[in-house]
PDB file of C-alpha atoms in Angstrom:
ATOM      1  CA  UNK A 247       1.306  71.870  14.628  1.00  0.00           C
ATOM      2  CA  UNK A 248      -0.015  70.188  11.468  1.00  0.00           C
ATOM      3  CA  UNK A 249      -1.751  66.885  12.125  1.00  0.00           C
ATOM      4  CA  UNK A 250      -3.468  64.250  10.034  1.00  0.00           C
ATOM      5  CA  UNK A 251      -5.153  60.899  10.491  1.00  0.00           C
ATOM      6  CA  UNK A 252      -3.379  58.108   8.626  1.00  0.00           C
ATOM      7  CA  UNK A 253      -5.046  55.174   6.826  1.00  0.00           C
ATOM      8  CA  UNK A 254      -5.101  53.202  10.066  1.00  0.00           C
ATOM      9  CA  UNK A 255      -6.998  55.941  11.892  1.00  0.00           C
ATOM     10  CA  UNK A 256      -3.948  57.040  13.900  1.00  0.00           C
ATOM     11  CA  UNK A 257      -3.289  60.745  14.462  1.00  0.00           C
ATOM     12  CA  UNK A 258       0.100  61.869  13.184  1.00  0.00           C
ATOM     13  CA  UNK A 259       1.967  65.140  13.556  1.00  0.00           C
ATOM     14  CA  UNK A 260       4.387  66.766  11.124  1.00  0.00           C
ATOM     15  CA  UNK A 261       7.914  66.973  12.586  1.00  0.00           C
ATOM     16  CA  UNK A 262       9.398  69.754  10.485  1.00  0.00           C
ATOM     17  CA  UNK A 263      12.970  69.279  11.726  1.00  0.00           C
ATOM     18  CA  UNK A 264      12.882  65.594  10.822  1.00  0.00           C
ATOM     19  CA  UNK A 265      10.715  66.216   7.744  1.00  0.00           C
ATOM     20  CA  UNK A 266       8.340  63.368   8.391  1.00  0.00           C
ATOM     21  CA  UNK A 267       5.021  62.420   9.929  1.00  0.00           C
ATOM     22  CA  UNK A 268       5.157  60.828  13.399  1.00  0.00           C
ATOM     23  CA  UNK A 269       2.492  59.147  15.511  1.00  0.00           C
ATOM     24  CA  UNK A 270       1.179  61.753  17.951  1.00  0.00           C
ATOM     25  CA  UNK A 271       1.881  60.020  21.258  1.00  0.00           C
ATOM     26  CA  UNK A 272       1.756  61.994  24.526  1.00  0.00           C
ATOM     27  CA  UNK A 273       5.571  62.031  24.595  1.00  0.00           C
ATOM     28  CA  UNK A 274       5.721  63.239  20.990  1.00  0.00           C
ATOM     29  CA  UNK A 275       3.346  66.072  21.830  1.00  0.00           C
ATOM     30  CA  UNK A 276       5.714  67.165  24.622  1.00  0.00           C
ATOM     31  CA  UNK A 277       8.656  66.969  22.208  1.00  0.00           C
ATOM     32  CA  UNK A 278       6.798  69.127  19.650  1.00  0.00           C
ATOM     33  CA  UNK A 279       6.067  71.725  22.346  1.00  0.00           C
ATOM     34  CA  UNK A 280       9.723  71.794  23.466  1.00  0.00           C
ATOM     35  CA  UNK A 281      10.949  72.278  19.890  1.00  0.00           C
ATOM     36  CA  UNK A 282       8.431  75.083  19.400  1.00  0.00           C
ATOM     37  CA  UNK A 283       9.546  76.672  22.704  1.00  0.00           C
ATOM     38  CA  UNK A 284      13.197  76.515  21.662  1.00  0.00           C
ATOM     39  CA  UNK A 285      12.586  78.021  18.231  1.00  0.00           C
ATOM     40  CA  UNK A 286       9.864  80.570  18.973  1.00  0.00           C
ATOM     41  CA  UNK A 287      10.489  81.723  22.534  1.00  0.00           C
ATOM     42  CA  UNK A 288      14.217  81.148  22.965  1.00  0.00           C
ATOM     43  CA  UNK A 289      15.024  81.896  19.297  1.00  0.00           C
ATOM     44  CA  UNK A 290      17.250  78.839  18.827  1.00  0.00           C
ATOM     45  CA  UNK A 291      17.653  78.417  15.050  1.00  0.00           C
ATOM     46  CA  UNK A 292      15.865  75.305  13.817  1.00  0.00           C
ATOM     47  CA  UNK A 293      19.107  74.319  12.089  1.00  0.00           C
ATOM     48  CA  UNK A 294      20.705  74.073  15.556  1.00  0.00           C
ATOM     49  CA  UNK A 295      18.197  71.581  16.951  1.00  0.00           C
ATOM     50  CA  UNK A 296      18.568  67.845  16.434  1.00  0.00           C
ATOM     51  CA  UNK A 297      15.889  65.344  17.364  1.00  0.00           C
ATOM     52  CA  UNK A 298      16.780  61.737  18.140  1.00  0.00           C
ATOM     53  CA  UNK A 299      20.516  62.430  18.597  1.00  0.00           C
ATOM     54  CA  UNK A 300      22.304  59.023  18.457  1.00  0.00           C
ATOM     55  CA  UNK A 301      23.873  57.964  21.753  1.00  0.00           C
ATOM     56  CA  UNK A 302      25.827  54.742  22.227  1.00  0.00           C
ATOM     57  CA  UNK A 303      25.849  53.527  25.841  1.00  0.00           C
ATOM     58  CA  UNK A 304      27.422  50.245  26.888  1.00  0.00           C
ATOM     59  CA  UNK A 305      27.449  49.123  23.268  1.00  0.00           C
ATOM     60  CA  UNK A 306      23.741  49.807  22.821  1.00  0.00           C
ATOM     61  CA  UNK A 307      22.313  52.423  20.487  1.00  0.00           C
ATOM     62  CA  UNK A 308      19.966  54.882  22.145  1.00  0.00           C
ATOM     63  CA  UNK A 309      18.783  58.393  21.316  1.00  0.00           C
ATOM     64  CA  UNK A 310      18.563  61.675  23.170  1.00  0.00           C
ATOM     65  CA  UNK A 311      15.198  63.292  22.402  1.00  0.00           C
ATOM     66  CA  UNK A 312      16.505  66.780  21.619  1.00  0.00           C
ATOM     67  CA  UNK A 313      19.986  68.254  21.413  1.00  0.00           C
ATOM     68  CA  UNK A 314      20.662  71.920  20.683  1.00  0.00           C
ATOM     69  CA  UNK A 315      24.050  72.938  19.298  1.00  0.00           C
ATOM     70  CA  UNK A 316      25.829  76.289  19.200  1.00  0.00           C
ATOM     71  CA  UNK A 317      27.229  78.107  16.172  1.00  0.00           C
ATOM     72  CA  UNK A 318      30.275  75.799  16.179  1.00  0.00           C
ATOM     73  CA  UNK A 319      27.901  72.779  16.251  1.00  0.00           C
ATOM     74  CA  UNK A 320      28.909  71.852  19.811  1.00  0.00           C
ATOM     75  CA  UNK A 321      26.041  70.507  21.912  1.00  0.00           C
ATOM     76  CA  UNK A 322      24.953  72.895  24.660  1.00  0.00           C
ATOM     77  CA  UNK A 323      21.589  71.397  25.637  1.00  0.00           C
ATOM     78  CA  UNK A 324      20.141  67.903  26.010  1.00  0.00           C
ATOM     79  CA  UNK A 325      16.390  67.580  26.577  1.00  0.00           C
ATOM     80  CA  UNK A 326      14.705  64.355  27.609  1.00  0.00           C
ATOM     81  CA  UNK A 327      10.935  64.412  27.020  1.00  0.00           C
ATOM     82  CA  UNK A 328       8.452  62.191  28.799  1.00  0.00           C
ATOM     83  CA  UNK A 329       4.692  61.784  28.546  1.00  0.00           C
ATOM     84  CA  UNK A 330       2.711  63.977  30.964  1.00  0.00           C
ATOM     85  CA  UNK A 331       1.800  61.010  33.172  1.00  0.00           C
ATOM     86  CA  UNK A 332       5.490  60.076  33.688  1.00  0.00           C
ATOM     87  CA  UNK A 333       6.900  61.598  36.872  1.00  0.00           C
ATOM     88  CA  UNK A 334      10.118  63.571  36.624  1.00  0.00           C
ATOM     89  CA  UNK A 335      12.072  61.564  39.168  1.00  0.00           C
ATOM     90  CA  UNK A 336      15.689  60.595  39.758  1.00  0.00           C
ATOM     91  CA  UNK A 337      15.475  57.736  37.256  1.00  0.00           C
ATOM     92  CA  UNK A 338      14.455  60.114  34.456  1.00  0.00           C
ATOM     93  CA  UNK A 339      17.158  62.605  35.449  1.00  0.00           C
ATOM     94  CA  UNK A 340      19.743  59.800  35.526  1.00  0.00           C
ATOM     95  CA  UNK A 341      18.715  58.765  32.003  1.00  0.00           C
ATOM     96  CA  UNK A 342      19.317  62.290  30.679  1.00  0.00           C
ATOM     97  CA  UNK A 343      22.641  62.534  32.512  1.00  0.00           C
ATOM     98  CA  UNK A 344      23.740  59.185  31.006  1.00  0.00           C
ATOM     99  CA  UNK A 345      22.917  60.474  27.545  1.00  0.00           C
ATOM    100  CA  UNK A 346      24.840  63.635  28.290  1.00  0.00           C
ATOM    101  CA  UNK A 347      27.898  61.633  29.347  1.00  0.00           C
ATOM    102  CA  UNK A 348      28.176  60.883  25.614  1.00  0.00           C
ATOM    103  CA  UNK A 349      26.777  64.147  24.187  1.00  0.00           C
ATOM    104  CA  UNK A 350      28.754  66.541  26.416  1.00  0.00           C
ATOM    105  CA  UNK A 351      26.258  69.446  26.644  1.00  0.00           C
ATOM    106  CA  UNK A 352      26.483  72.187  29.280  1.00  0.00           C
ATOM    107  CA  UNK A 353      22.804  71.892  30.230  1.00  0.00           C
ATOM    108  CA  UNK A 354      20.395  69.004  30.738  1.00  0.00           C
ATOM    109  CA  UNK A 355      16.619  69.440  30.899  1.00  0.00           C
ATOM    110  CA  UNK A 356      13.947  66.839  31.554  1.00  0.00           C
ATOM    111  CA  UNK A 357      10.257  67.575  31.127  1.00  0.00           C
ATOM    112  CA  UNK A 358       6.902  65.885  30.906  1.00  0.00           C
ATOM    113  CA  UNK A 359       5.226  69.065  29.709  1.00  0.00           C
ATOM    114  CA  UNK A 360       3.967  69.788  33.212  1.00  0.00           C
ATOM    115  CA  UNK A 361       7.193  69.730  35.204  1.00  0.00           C
ATOM    116  CA  UNK A 362      10.672  70.825  34.197  1.00  0.00           C
ATOM    117  CA  UNK A 363      13.964  70.006  35.882  1.00  0.00           C
ATOM    118  CA  UNK A 364      17.092  71.723  34.555  1.00  0.00           C
ATOM    119  CA  UNK A 365      20.746  71.209  35.426  1.00  0.00           C
ATOM    120  CA  UNK A 366      24.059  72.793  34.480  1.00  0.00           C
ATOM    121  CA  UNK A 367      27.243  70.776  34.181  1.00  0.00           C
ATOM    122  CA  UNK A 368      29.983  72.343  36.296  1.00  0.00           C
ATOM    123  CA  UNK A 369      33.706  72.462  35.513  1.00  0.00           C
ATOM    124  CA  UNK A 370      34.116  69.733  38.165  1.00  0.00           C
ATOM    125  CA  UNK A 371      31.773  67.434  36.237  1.00  0.00           C
ATOM    126  CA  UNK A 372      28.850  67.624  38.642  1.00  0.00           C
ATOM    127  CA  UNK A 373      25.311  68.754  37.883  1.00  0.00           C
ATOM    128  CA  UNK A 374      23.677  71.599  39.738  1.00  0.00           C
ATOM    129  CA  UNK A 375      20.045  72.698  39.429  1.00  0.00           C
ATOM    130  CA  UNK A 376      19.512  75.772  37.279  1.00  0.00           C
ATOM    131  CA  UNK A 377      16.665  77.717  35.752  1.00  0.00           C
ATOM    132  CA  UNK A 378      15.475  76.971  32.261  1.00  0.00           C
ATOM    133  CA  UNK A 379      13.559  79.806  30.598  1.00  0.00           C
ATOM    134  CA  UNK A 380       9.896  78.959  30.287  1.00  0.00           C
TER     135      UNK A 380
END
């Protein structure tokens, strides 16, 4: 993960999918690790991963951290990344599910880099816990 220190003394990381330098916050470090996991371990093509997917909820613009799409460019995975000190609780899960109400992926994952919670969307529109390959 290429890093640099900018003129203000802040550490930045190169986000290859977005083709720009970003401030290396704890949450951004988790996001970088998830992208690397998707591309290297799960072999998701980088061209099928979108960071900062636009989501409009109640008239407000928000963004899902990571969305993976299939060969037909249909979303199949939404990932919400949090900093390691943020607990993966119902509030965080609810946030990811709200984003997915717009995105329409089959799986939702939330992680803080230490804990992972994964859910599959059923045909009935409910979420059930599932395994996410680590």
